[in-house]
CSV table of C-alpha atoms in Angstrom, one decimal:
chain,number,residue,atom,x,y,z
A,1437,UNK,CA,-0.1,0.0,0.0
A,1438,UNK,CA,1.4,3.4,-1.1
A,1439,UNK,CA,1.0,6.0,1.8
A,1440,UNK,CA,0.5,9.5,0.5
A,1441,UNK,CA,0.5,12.8,2.5
A,1442,UNK,CA,-2.0,15.3,0.9
A,1443,UNK,CA,-1.7,18.9,1.9
A,1444,UNK,CA,-4.9,20.5,0.3
A,1445,UNK,CA,-7.3,23.0,1.8
A,1446,UNK,CA,-10.2,22.0,-0.6
A,1447,UNK,CA,-12.1,19.4,1.4
A,1448,UNK,CA,-14.0,18.3,-1.7
A,1449,UNK,CA,-10.8,17.7,-3.8
A,1450,UNK,CA,-9.3,15.9,-0.7
A,1451,UNK,CA,-12.2,13.6,-0.4
A,1452,UNK,CA,-12.4,12.8,-4.1
A,1453,UNK,CA,-8.6,12.1,-4.2
A,1454,UNK,CA,-8.9,10.0,-1.2
A,1455,UNK,CA,-11.6,7.7,-2.8
A,1456,UNK,CA,-10.1,7.8,-6.2
A,1457,UNK,CA,-6.5,6.8,-5.2
A,1458,UNK,CA,-7.8,4.0,-3.0
A,1459,UNK,CA,-8.7,2.1,-6.0
A,1460,UNK,CA,-5.0,1.9,-6.9
A,1461,UNK,CA,-3.9,0.8,-3.5
A,1462,UNK,CA,-2.9,4.2,-2.4
A,1463,UNK,CA,-3.8,5.4,1.1
A,1464,UNK,CA,-4.2,9.1,1.5
A,1465,UNK,CA,-3.8,11.0,4.7
A,1466,UNK,CA,-4.9,14.6,4.2
A,1467,UNK,CA,-4.4,18.0,5.9
A,1468,UNK,CA,-5.8,21.4,5.4
A,1469,UNK,CA,-3.3,23.1,7.5
A,1470,UNK,CA,0.4,22.7,6.5
A,1471,UNK,CA,1.8,23.0,9.9
A,1472,UNK,CA,-0.2,20.0,11.0
A,1473,UNK,CA,1.0,18.3,7.9
A,1474,UNK,CA,4.8,19.0,8.6
A,1475,UNK,CA,4.1,17.8,12.2
A,1476,UNK,CA,2.8,14.6,11.2
A,1477,UNK,CA,6.1,13.8,9.4
A,1478,UNK,CA,7.8,13.0,12.8
A,1479,UNK,CA,5.2,10.4,13.7
A,1480,UNK,CA,4.2,9.0,10.4
A,1481,UNK,CA,6.1,7.8,7.4
A,1482,UNK,CA,4.8,8.5,3.7
A,1483,UNK,CA,5.9,7.4,0.4
A,1484,UNK,CA,4.9,10.7,-1.4
A,1485,UNK,CA,3.6,14.2,-0.7
A,1486,UNK,CA,0.8,15.8,-2.8
A,1487,UNK,CA,1.0,19.5,-2.2
A,1488,UNK,CA,-1.3,22.3,-3.0
A,1489,UNK,CA,0.3,25.9,-3.2
A,1490,UNK,CA,-2.8,27.9,-2.1
A,1491,UNK,CA,-3.0,27.0,1.6
A,1492,UNK,CA,-4.1,28.8,4.9
A,1493,UNK,CA,-1.4,30.2,7.1
A,1494,UNK,CA,1.6,29.2,5.0
A,1495,UNK,CA,2.2,29.4,1.1
A,1496,UNK,CA,2.8,26.0,-0.6
A,1497,UNK,CA,6.2,27.1,-1.9
A,1498,UNK,CA,7.3,27.7,1.7
A,1499,UNK,CA,6.0,24.2,2.7
A,1500,UNK,CA,7.9,22.7,-0.3
A,1501,UNK,CA,11.0,24.4,0.9
A,1502,UNK,CA,10.6,23.1,4.5
A,1503,UNK,CA,9.7,19.6,3.3
A,1504,UNK,CA,13.0,19.4,1.2
A,1505,UNK,CA,15.1,20.5,4.0
A,1506,UNK,CA,13.6,17.8,6.3
A,1507,UNK,CA,13.4,15.0,3.9
A,1508,UNK,CA,14.0,13.5,0.4
A,1509,UNK,CA,10.5,12.4,0.1
A,1510,UNK,CA,9.1,12.8,-3.4
A,1511,UNK,CA,6.9,15.8,-3.8
A,1512,UNK,CA,4.2,16.4,-6.4
A,1513,UNK,CA,2.8,19.9,-6.7
A,1514,UNK,CA,-0.9,20.2,-7.6
A,1515,UNK,CA,-2.0,23.7,-8.1
A,1516,UNK,CA,-4.5,25.9,-9.9
A,1517,UNK,CA,-1.9,28.7,-9.9
A,1518,UNK,CA,-0.8,29.2,-13.4
A,1519,UNK,CA,2.1,31.4,-13.1
A,1520,UNK,CA,5.2,29.9,-14.8
A,1521,UNK,CA,7.2,31.5,-11.9
A,1522,UNK,CA,5.5,29.3,-9.3
A,1523,UNK,CA,6.4,26.2,-11.3
A,1524,UNK,CA,9.9,27.1,-11.8
A,1525,UNK,CA,10.4,28.0,-8.1
A,1526,UNK,CA,8.8,24.9,-7.0
A,1527,UNK,CA,11.1,22.9,-9.1
A,1528,UNK,CA,14.1,24.9,-7.8
A,1529,UNK,CA,13.1,24.2,-4.4
A,1530,UNK,CA,13.1,20.4,-4.8
A,1531,UNK,CA,9.7,19.4,-5.9
A,1532,UNK,CA,9.8,16.4,-8.3
A,1533,UNK,CA,6.8,17.2,-10.4
A,1534,UNK,CA,4.2,19.9,-11.0
A,1535,UNK,CA,0.6,19.1,-12.1
A,1536,UNK,CA,-1.5,22.1,-12.9
A,1537,UNK,CA,-5.2,22.0,-11.9
A,1538,UNK,CA,-7.7,20.9,-13.2
A,1539,UNK,CA,-6.4,17.4,-14.3
A,1540,UNK,CA,-7.5,14.1,-14.8
A,1541,UNK,CA,-7.1,11.9,-11.8
A,1542,UNK,CA,-5.7,9.1,-13.9
A,1543,UNK,CA,-2.9,11.3,-14.9
A,1544,UNK,CA,-2.0,11.9,-11.3
A,1545,UNK,CA,-2.0,8.1,-10.6
A,1546,UNK,CA,0.3,7.7,-13.7
A,1547,UNK,CA,2.7,10.4,-12.4
A,1548,UNK,CA,2.7,9.0,-8.9
A,1549,UNK,CA,3.5,5.6,-10.1
A,1550,UNK,CA,6.2,6.8,-12.5
A,1551,UNK,CA,7.8,9.0,-9.7
A,1552,UNK,CA,7.9,6.2,-7.3
A,1553,UNK,CA,9.4,3.8,-9.9
A,1554,UNK,CA,12.1,6.3,-10.4
A,1555,UNK,CA,12.8,6.8,-6.8
A,1556,UNK,CA,12.5,3.2,-5.6
A,1557,UNK,CA,14.7,2.0,-8.5
A,1558,UNK,CA,17.7,4.1,-7.5
A,1559,UNK,CA,20.6,2.7,-5.4
A,1560,UNK,CA,20.5,4.2,-2.0
A,1561,UNK,CA,23.5,6.5,-1.5
A,1562,UNK,CA,24.7,8.5,1.5
A,1563,UNK,CA,28.1,10.2,2.4
A,1564,UNK,CA,29.8,8.4,-0.6
A,1565,UNK,CA,28.7,5.0,0.9
A,1566,UNK,CA,26.4,2.8,-1.3
A,1567,UNK,CA,23.9,0.6,0.3
A,1568,UNK,CA,21.6,-1.8,-1.6
A,1569,UNK,CA,18.7,-3.8,0.0
A,1570,UNK,CA,18.3,-7.5,-1.3
A,1571,UNK,CA,16.2,-10.4,-0.2
A,1572,UNK,CA,19.2,-12.0,1.7
A,1573,UNK,CA,20.6,-9.0,3.3
A,1574,UNK,CA,22.0,-5.5,2.7
A,1575,UNK,CA,25.1,-4.7,0.6
A,1576,UNK,CA,27.6,-1.9,1.4
A,1577,UNK,CA,29.8,-1.1,-1.7
A,1578,UNK,CA,29.0,-4.7,-2.9
A,1579,UNK,CA,29.8,-6.4,0.4
A,1580,UNK,CA,27.1,-8.1,2.4
A,1581,UNK,CA,26.9,-6.7,5.8
A,1582,UNK,CA,26.9,-9.1,8.7
A,1583,UNK,CA,23.5,-8.3,10.2
A,1584,UNK,CA,21.1,-10.1,12.6
A,1585,UNK,CA,17.6,-10.3,11.4
A,1586,UNK,CA,16.5,-7.4,13.8
A,1587,UNK,CA,19.5,-5.2,12.6
A,1588,UNK,CA,18.5,-6.0,8.8
A,1589,UNK,CA,14.8,-5.0,9.5
A,1590,UNK,CA,15.8,-1.6,11.3
A,1591,UNK,CA,18.5,-0.7,8.8
A,1592,UNK,CA,16.2,-1.6,5.9
A,1593,UNK,CA,13.5,0.7,7.3
A,1594,UNK,CA,15.9,3.6,7.8
A,1595,UNK,CA,17.2,3.2,4.4
A,1596,UNK,CA,13.7,3.1,2.8
A,1597,UNK,CA,13.1,6.3,4.5
A,1598,UNK,CA,16.3,8.0,4.2
A,1599,UNK,CA,16.4,11.7,5.1
A,1600,UNK,CA,13.2,11.4,7.0
A,1601,UNK,CA,13.2,11.4,10.9
A,1602,UNK,CA,11.8,8.2,12.1
A,1603,UNK,CA,10.4,7.9,15.5
A,1604,UNK,CA,10.8,5.2,18.0
A,1605,UNK,CA,7.1,4.4,18.0
A,1606,UNK,CA,7.3,4.1,14.1
A,1607,UNK,CA,10.3,1.8,14.5
A,1608,UNK,CA,8.6,-0.4,17.1
A,1609,UNK,CA,5.6,-0.7,15.0
A,1610,UNK,CA,7.5,-1.7,11.8
A,1611,UNK,CA,10.2,-3.8,13.0
A,1612,UNK,CA,8.9,-7.1,13.7
A,1613,UNK,CA,11.9,-8.5,15.7
A,1614,UNK,CA,11.5,-5.7,18.3
A,1615,UNK,CA,9.3,-6.4,21.2
A,1616,UNK,CA,7.0,-3.5,22.1
A,1617,UNK,CA,7.4,-3.8,25.8
A,1618,UNK,CA,11.2,-3.3,25.6
A,1619,UNK,CA,11.3,-1.4,22.4
A,1620,UNK,CA,13.1,1.9,23.4
A,1621,UNK,CA,16.1,0.1,25.0
A,1622,UNK,CA,16.0,-2.5,22.0
A,1623,UNK,CA,16.0,0.3,19.4
A,1624,UNK,CA,19.1,2.0,21.0
A,1625,UNK,CA,21.1,-1.2,21.3
A,1626,UNK,CA,20.3,-2.1,17.7
A,1627,UNK,CA,21.2,1.5,16.4
A,1628,UNK,CA,24.5,1.1,18.2
A,1629,UNK,CA,25.3,-2.4,16.8
A,1630,UNK,CA,24.4,-1.1,13.3
A,1631,UNK,CA,26.6,1.9,13.6
A,1632,UNK,CA,29.5,-0.5,14.6
A,1633,UNK,CA,28.9,-2.2,11.1
A,1634,UNK,CA,28.5,0.7,8.9
A,1635,UNK,CA,29.9,4.0,10.4
A,1636,UNK,CA,33.5,5.0,9.5
A,1637,UNK,CA,33.7,6.1,13.2
A,1638,UNK,CA,30.7,4.8,15.3
A,1639,UNK,CA,31.7,7.1,18.2
A,1640,UNK,CA,30.8,10.1,15.9
A,1641,UNK,CA,28.2,8.7,13.6
A,1642,UNK,CA,27.7,10.5,10.1
A,1643,UNK,CA,25.2,8.1,8.6
A,1644,UNK,CA,22.6,7.6,11.3
A,1645,UNK,CA,21.7,10.7,13.3
A,1646,UNK,CA,20.1,10.7,16.7
A,1647,UNK,CA,17.5,13.5,16.8
A,1648,UNK,CA,16.8,14.3,20.4
A,1649,UNK,CA,13.2,13.8,21.5
A,1650,UNK,CA,12.2,12.6,18.0
A,1651,UNK,CA,14.0,9.5,16.9
A,1652,UNK,CA,16.7,8.7,14.1
A,1653,UNK,CA,17.5,10.0,10.6
A,1654,UNK,CA,19.5,8.0,8.1
A,1655,UNK,CA,21.4,10.8,6.2
A,1656,UNK,CA,20.8,10.8,2.5
């Protein structure tokens, strides 16, 4: 199931998109206020952001800038604003695609699928280190890392959401090998063990950052 963060102040459009995209195995979580949507990124994980530009309290271009500063998540701008300057600025700020309103919903589906194919087809790279997730493990520069099952599941989760801040609750709910009742301690121990295996200097990590009060972030 593809999980999409929709930031759109038109409730009718939000409802129509939620219903339509569900036909294509896409779950839509919608927010009308951009700050609430941005806050949700610290507790939820999304595959893609669909962003309107005309929003209450904050311009969509500013939201796009903040999103890109915090994460490498794919962003599609969907807006009725026809100014070419908006499109150029949005792309310069890091948006991956720009779809003018009105549009056919089927075109949106095709753009989402195309963008996610491009993103998911790329090799994961960070700090000149190349990681690749395979069925039997994770490769670092072509070498199979000696990971336990729990380490593999946690590192895979971090890699798939690279650039995003992943909360401990999200990790506990998405790493099957972690027992909920001891999740916080288990996560800290697992992160330490993973750092020992992938960081050039585990005492001064440059790949997996600890974000105080929020969780962890795999640097893209």
